[in-house]
Amino acid sequence: VNGCFWHSHRCKRARIPKTNANYWVKKLRRNVDRDKKTARLLKKSGWRRAVIWECHAKDPAKLDRILRRLFPLDSRS
């Protein structure tokens, strides 16, 4: 689960603070760049990944839809 602020999601939780904004823009950009690099390395190693955003995890209906897509019920049950 990615925190919306720390990983620069495009939602209301990810606003840049007004105090020391230059610092935060650079810091958050580095986080996003590191996320991209990590995603590439995982894919290259044969891993699949799924990102669940903090704002989606806090909404039970959205989280349920995401989890059902990731882990569909076994139709043989």
C-alpha positions as CSV (number, residue, x, y, z in Angstrom):
1,V,0.0,0.0,0.0
2,N,1.5,3.3,-1.1
3,G,0.9,6.4,1.0
4,C,-0.7,9.0,-1.3
5,F,1.5,11.9,0.0
6,W,4.8,10.0,0.0
7,H,4.4,8.5,-3.4
8,S,2.7,11.4,-5.2
9,H,-0.7,10.0,-6.0
10,R,-3.0,12.3,-7.9
11,C,-5.6,12.8,-5.1
12,K,-6.3,15.3,-2.4
13,R,-4.1,13.5,0.1
14,A,-1.0,14.2,-1.9
15,R,-0.8,18.0,-1.7
16,I,2.6,19.6,-1.5
17,P,3.0,21.5,1.8
18,K,3.3,25.2,1.5
19,T,6.2,25.4,3.9
20,N,9.5,24.4,2.3
21,A,7.8,23.4,-0.9
22,N,11.0,23.1,-3.0
23,Y,12.3,20.6,-0.5
24,W,9.1,18.5,-0.7
25,V,8.9,18.6,-4.5
26,K,12.5,17.2,-4.8
27,K,12.0,14.7,-2.0
28,L,8.7,13.3,-3.4
29,R,10.2,13.2,-7.0
30,R,13.0,11.1,-5.7
31,N,10.4,8.7,-4.1
32,V,8.6,8.4,-7.4
33,D,11.8,7.8,-9.3
34,R,12.8,5.1,-6.8
35,D,9.3,3.5,-7.1
36,K,9.8,3.3,-10.9
37,K,13.3,1.8,-10.5
38,T,12.0,-0.8,-8.0
39,A,9.1,-1.7,-10.3
40,R,11.5,-2.3,-13.2
41,L,13.8,-4.4,-11.1
42,L,10.9,-6.5,-9.8
43,K,9.6,-7.0,-13.3
44,K,13.0,-8.0,-14.5
45,S,13.3,-10.5,-11.7
46,G,10.0,-12.1,-12.8
47,W,7.8,-10.6,-10.0
48,R,4.4,-9.0,-10.6
49,R,3.3,-6.2,-8.4
50,A,0.2,-4.4,-7.5
51,V,-0.1,-0.9,-6.0
52,I,-2.9,-0.1,-3.7
53,W,-3.2,3.6,-2.9
54,E,-3.8,4.7,0.7
55,C,-7.0,6.6,-0.4
56,H,-8.4,3.4,-2.0
57,A,-7.5,1.3,1.0
58,K,-9.5,3.7,3.2
59,D,-12.6,3.3,1.1
60,P,-14.0,-0.2,1.8
61,A,-15.9,-0.5,-1.5
62,K,-12.9,0.5,-3.6
63,L,-10.6,-1.8,-1.6
64,D,-13.1,-4.7,-2.0
65,R,-13.2,-4.2,-5.8
66,I,-9.4,-4.0,-6.0
67,L,-8.9,-7.2,-3.9
68,R,-11.5,-9.1,-5.9
69,R,-9.6,-8.2,-9.1
70,L,-6.3,-9.3,-7.6
71,F,-7.6,-12.4,-5.9
72,P,-10.7,-13.7,-7.8
73,L,-12.7,-16.4,-6.0
74,D,-12.0,-19.8,-7.2
75,S,-14.9,-20.8,-9.4
76,R,-14.5,-24.5,-8.5
77,S,-15.6,-23.9,-4.9
